[in-house]
Tab-separated table of C-alpha atoms and ligand atoms in Angstrom:
chain	number	residue	atom	x	y	z
A	160	UNK	CA	306.238	128.909	131.684
A	161	UNK	CA	306.361	126.629	128.658
A	162	UNK	CA	304.279	127.997	125.828
A	163	UNK	CA	302.718	127.063	122.527
A	164	UNK	CA	302.561	129.968	120.072
A	165	UNK	CA	300.989	130.328	116.664
A	166	UNK	CA	302.260	132.805	114.114
A	167	UNK	CA	301.604	133.439	110.440
A	168	UNK	CA	304.472	133.939	108.012
A	169	UNK	CA	307.678	132.537	106.626
A	170	UNK	CA	309.313	130.024	108.959
A	171	UNK	CA	312.786	130.911	107.656
A	172	UNK	CA	312.609	134.324	109.368
A	173	UNK	CA	311.894	132.993	112.862
A	174	UNK	CA	314.385	133.413	115.670
A	175	UNK	CA	314.273	130.078	117.431
A	176	UNK	CA	316.877	127.453	118.219
A	177	UNK	CA	315.545	125.148	115.491
A	178	UNK	CA	313.089	125.289	112.629
A	179	UNK	CA	311.594	122.050	111.358
A	180	UNK	CA	311.676	121.235	107.658
A	181	UNK	CA	308.878	119.227	106.016
A	182	UNK	CA	311.291	117.304	103.814
A	183	UNK	CA	311.128	114.185	101.654
A	184	UNK	CA	312.964	110.907	102.191
A	185	UNK	CA	315.987	111.934	100.132
A	186	UNK	CA	316.593	115.055	102.302
A	187	UNK	CA	318.015	116.599	99.144
A	188	UNK	CA	315.580	119.491	98.852
A	189	UNK	CA	312.272	120.086	97.113
A	190	UNK	CA	309.524	122.694	96.809
A	191	UNK	CA	307.294	124.291	99.440
A	192	UNK	CA	308.803	124.970	102.830
A	193	UNK	CA	311.726	122.651	102.017
A	194	UNK	CA	312.722	124.841	99.058
A	195	UNK	CA	312.324	128.024	101.106
A	196	UNK	CA	314.526	126.662	103.907
A	197	UNK	CA	317.273	125.552	101.519
A	198	UNK	CA	317.232	128.928	99.742
A	199	UNK	CA	317.458	130.850	103.002
A	200	UNK	CA	320.073	128.594	104.627
A	201	UNK	CA	322.359	128.554	101.581
A	202	UNK	CA	324.102	125.734	99.685
A	203	UNK	CA	325.908	124.483	102.799
A	204	UNK	CA	322.595	123.015	103.938
A	205	UNK	CA	322.373	120.700	100.930
A	206	UNK	CA	325.970	119.634	101.524
A	207	UNK	CA	325.165	118.783	105.134
A	208	UNK	CA	322.026	116.896	104.078
A	209	UNK	CA	323.988	114.755	101.603
A	210	UNK	CA	325.840	113.110	104.481
A	211	UNK	CA	322.615	112.086	106.266
A	212	UNK	CA	321.641	109.261	103.862
A	213	UNK	CA	317.996	110.266	103.727
A	214	UNK	CA	315.336	109.855	106.382
A	215	UNK	CA	312.431	107.474	106.880
A	216	UNK	CA	308.864	108.739	107.064
A	217	UNK	CA	308.077	109.760	110.666
A	218	UNK	CA	311.735	110.115	111.650
A	219	UNK	CA	313.883	113.243	112.056
A	220	UNK	CA	317.493	114.319	111.499
A	221	UNK	CA	319.334	117.508	112.438
A	222	UNK	CA	321.768	119.853	110.665
A	223	UNK	CA	323.116	123.320	111.399
A	224	UNK	CA	320.996	126.248	110.182
A	225	UNK	CA	323.892	127.936	108.337
A	226	UNK	CA	322.607	131.351	107.088
A	227	UNK	CA	319.281	131.096	108.945
A	228	UNK	CA	318.629	132.878	112.235
A	229	UNK	CA	317.787	129.456	113.612
A	230	UNK	CA	320.878	127.591	114.806
A	231	UNK	CA	319.572	124.231	113.584
A	232	UNK	CA	317.230	122.701	111.046
A	233	UNK	CA	315.433	119.524	112.046
A	234	UNK	CA	314.412	117.635	108.925
A	235	UNK	CA	311.442	115.337	109.211
A	236	UNK	CA	309.491	113.442	106.575
A	237	UNK	CA	305.726	113.520	106.860
A	238	UNK	CA	303.426	110.878	105.392
A	239	UNK	CA	301.706	111.326	102.044
A	240	UNK	CA	297.955	111.420	102.684
A	241	UNK	CA	296.171	108.427	101.142
A	242	UNK	CA	292.803	108.855	102.839
A	243	UNK	CA	293.769	108.045	106.412
A	244	UNK	CA	293.996	104.249	106.479
A	245	UNK	CA	297.747	103.942	105.937
A	246	UNK	CA	298.868	105.008	109.403
A	247	UNK	CA	299.115	108.628	108.264
A	248	UNK	CA	297.993	109.994	111.646
A	249	UNK	CA	300.469	107.869	113.632
A	250	UNK	CA	303.283	108.768	111.241
A	251	UNK	CA	302.502	112.476	111.474
A	252	UNK	CA	302.470	112.264	115.289
A	253	UNK	CA	305.849	110.515	115.105
A	254	UNK	CA	307.251	113.430	113.049
A	255	UNK	CA	306.349	115.904	115.794
A	256	UNK	CA	307.470	113.623	118.633
A	257	UNK	CA	310.791	112.662	117.036
A	258	UNK	CA	311.556	116.290	116.123
A	259	UNK	CA	310.890	117.425	119.695
A	260	UNK	CA	312.972	114.590	121.148
A	261	UNK	CA	315.859	115.413	118.821
A	262	UNK	CA	315.686	119.089	119.840
A	263	UNK	CA	315.733	118.096	123.486
A	264	UNK	CA	318.734	115.792	122.995
A	265	UNK	CA	320.605	118.786	121.535
A	266	UNK	CA	319.717	120.978	124.495
A	267	UNK	CA	317.494	123.304	122.468
A	268	UNK	CA	314.802	125.369	124.159
A	269	UNK	CA	312.729	126.737	121.274
A	270	UNK	CA	311.473	125.129	118.066
A	271	UNK	CA	309.162	126.147	115.216
A	272	UNK	CA	307.109	123.790	113.047
A	273	UNK	CA	305.436	124.267	109.670
A	274	UNK	CA	302.294	122.290	108.891
A	275	UNK	CA	304.094	119.051	108.112
A	276	UNK	CA	302.432	117.078	105.253
A	277	UNK	CA	299.659	119.669	104.797
A	278	UNK	CA	300.988	121.034	101.486
A	279	UNK	CA	301.979	118.815	98.551
A	280	UNK	CA	301.548	115.686	100.693
A	281	UNK	CA	297.823	116.467	101.025
A	282	UNK	CA	297.175	115.819	104.736
A	283	UNK	CA	294.024	117.802	105.653
A	284	UNK	CA	295.031	120.612	107.999
A	285	UNK	CA	291.879	120.129	110.103
A	286	UNK	CA	293.123	116.618	110.952
A	287	UNK	CA	296.809	117.476	111.147
A	288	UNK	CA	296.439	120.422	113.526
A	289	UNK	CA	295.048	118.550	116.574
A	290	UNK	CA	297.822	115.964	116.150
A	291	UNK	CA	300.483	118.701	116.114
A	292	UNK	CA	299.053	120.480	119.154
A	293	UNK	CA	298.451	117.209	121.016
A	294	UNK	CA	302.054	116.062	120.546
A	295	UNK	CA	303.357	119.485	121.612
A	296	UNK	CA	301.203	119.506	124.744
A	297	UNK	CA	302.177	115.962	125.667
A	298	UNK	CA	305.837	116.784	125.205
A	299	UNK	CA	305.693	119.945	127.328
A	300	UNK	CA	304.125	117.917	130.120
A	301	UNK	CA	306.967	115.382	130.030
A	302	UNK	CA	309.983	117.675	129.759
A	303	UNK	CA	311.339	120.942	131.099
A	304	UNK	CA	314.019	121.553	128.482
A	305	UNK	CA	311.861	123.004	125.708
A	306	UNK	CA	310.067	126.182	126.719
A	307	UNK	CA	308.741	127.484	123.413
A	308	UNK	CA	306.978	125.614	120.602
A	309	UNK	CA	305.894	127.774	117.676
A	310	UNK	CA	303.470	126.665	114.965
A	311	UNK	CA	304.175	128.721	111.872
A	312	UNK	CA	301.171	128.919	109.540
A	313	UNK	CA	301.787	130.038	105.988
A	314	UNK	CA	298.184	130.934	105.180
A	315	UNK	CA	295.522	132.842	107.069
A	316	UNK	CA	293.193	129.864	106.661
A	317	UNK	CA	295.689	127.588	108.444
A	318	UNK	CA	296.172	130.198	111.168
A	319	UNK	CA	292.392	130.133	111.810
A	320	UNK	CA	292.438	126.340	112.176
A	321	UNK	CA	295.266	126.505	114.734
A	322	UNK	CA	293.587	129.358	116.620
A	323	UNK	CA	290.325	127.430	116.865
A	324	UNK	CA	292.040	124.240	118.009
A	325	UNK	CA	293.998	126.065	120.705
A	326	UNK	CA	290.891	127.946	121.836
A	327	UNK	CA	288.966	124.657	122.072
A	328	UNK	CA	291.479	123.449	124.661
A	329	UNK	CA	290.712	126.273	127.119
B	258	LIG	N1	307.135	129.002	105.872
B	258	LIG	C1	306.172	128.315	106.540
B	258	LIG	N2	305.338	127.450	105.952
B	258	LIG	C2	305.474	127.262	104.627
B	258	LIG	C3	306.443	127.924	103.847
B	258	LIG	C4	307.299	128.826	104.527
B	258	LIG	N3	308.253	129.515	103.888
B	258	LIG	N4	306.309	127.513	102.565
B	258	LIG	C5	305.289	126.629	102.536
B	258	LIG	N5	304.774	126.480	103.779
B	258	LIG	P1	304.878	121.517	101.878
B	258	LIG	P2	304.590	118.679	102.694
B	258	LIG	C6	303.684	125.621	104.258
B	258	LIG	O1	304.249	121.230	100.564
B	258	LIG	O2	303.131	118.734	102.447
B	258	LIG	C7	308.511	119.377	99.412
B	258	LIG	O3	308.757	119.440	98.057
B	258	LIG	C8	302.646	125.145	103.268
B	258	LIG	O4	301.671	126.161	103.031
B	258	LIG	O5	306.079	122.388	101.906
B	258	LIG	O6	305.094	118.040	103.945
B	258	LIG	C9	309.353	118.328	100.112
B	258	LIG	O7	310.621	118.182	99.534
B	258	LIG	C10	302.061	123.972	104.031
B	258	LIG	O8	301.128	124.433	104.994
B	258	LIG	O9	305.308	120.129	102.640
B	258	LIG	C11	308.518	117.088	99.967
B	258	LIG	O10	308.726	116.485	98.720
B	258	LIG	C12	303.262	123.403	104.778
B	258	LIG	O11	304.270	124.426	104.737
B	258	LIG	C13	307.103	117.617	100.036
B	258	LIG	O12	307.162	118.977	99.601
B	258	LIG	C14	303.826	122.116	104.214
B	258	LIG	O13	303.745	122.134	102.801
B	258	LIG	C15	306.577	117.590	101.456
B	258	LIG	O14	305.223	117.950	101.450
């Protein structure tokens, strides 16, 4: 049975085929979850990212996970929140969809996401969460390859938002 899970904690410790990085368009590292992933994966990750030539907003690229438990890192670039009238919601949905499609193309069965764009990029988590869950649900209905999608919340407040959104589906 394909499942959506929510957990609270550090995404770098999760044992899944791929963790998703909320990166920027350079793919050359940064703060937040991006910094944590690069620290945990080791300097080989930055070397691998250098050969990718950046990434457009809404798109996704894949590298090995190096020292992480996860075999791969899928790097995606979320939109900066400007109030909602610059296609932020569509671009965020594209991040989730393109990351899931990339995982499927690599034959992966489990994937964990942070709250893309909901940190420095300022996307309100209450608006981002239903997009994340909606894309995950839609994907699980279309494919059999991926059996586990984990949403990793860093804060208790974010965990509550995800819990409420999942409960509202029942
Ligand atoms: N595990 C899980 N979630 C985390 C972790 C972690 N170790 N650390 C932070 N978060 P952000 P963005 C959460 O700012 O908004 C970077 O500098 C955090 O609480 O990391 O997409 C990039 O290079 C929040 O809920 O990413 C870009 O320049 C979520 O991860 C820019 O930030 C995303 O917060 C991208 O901004």
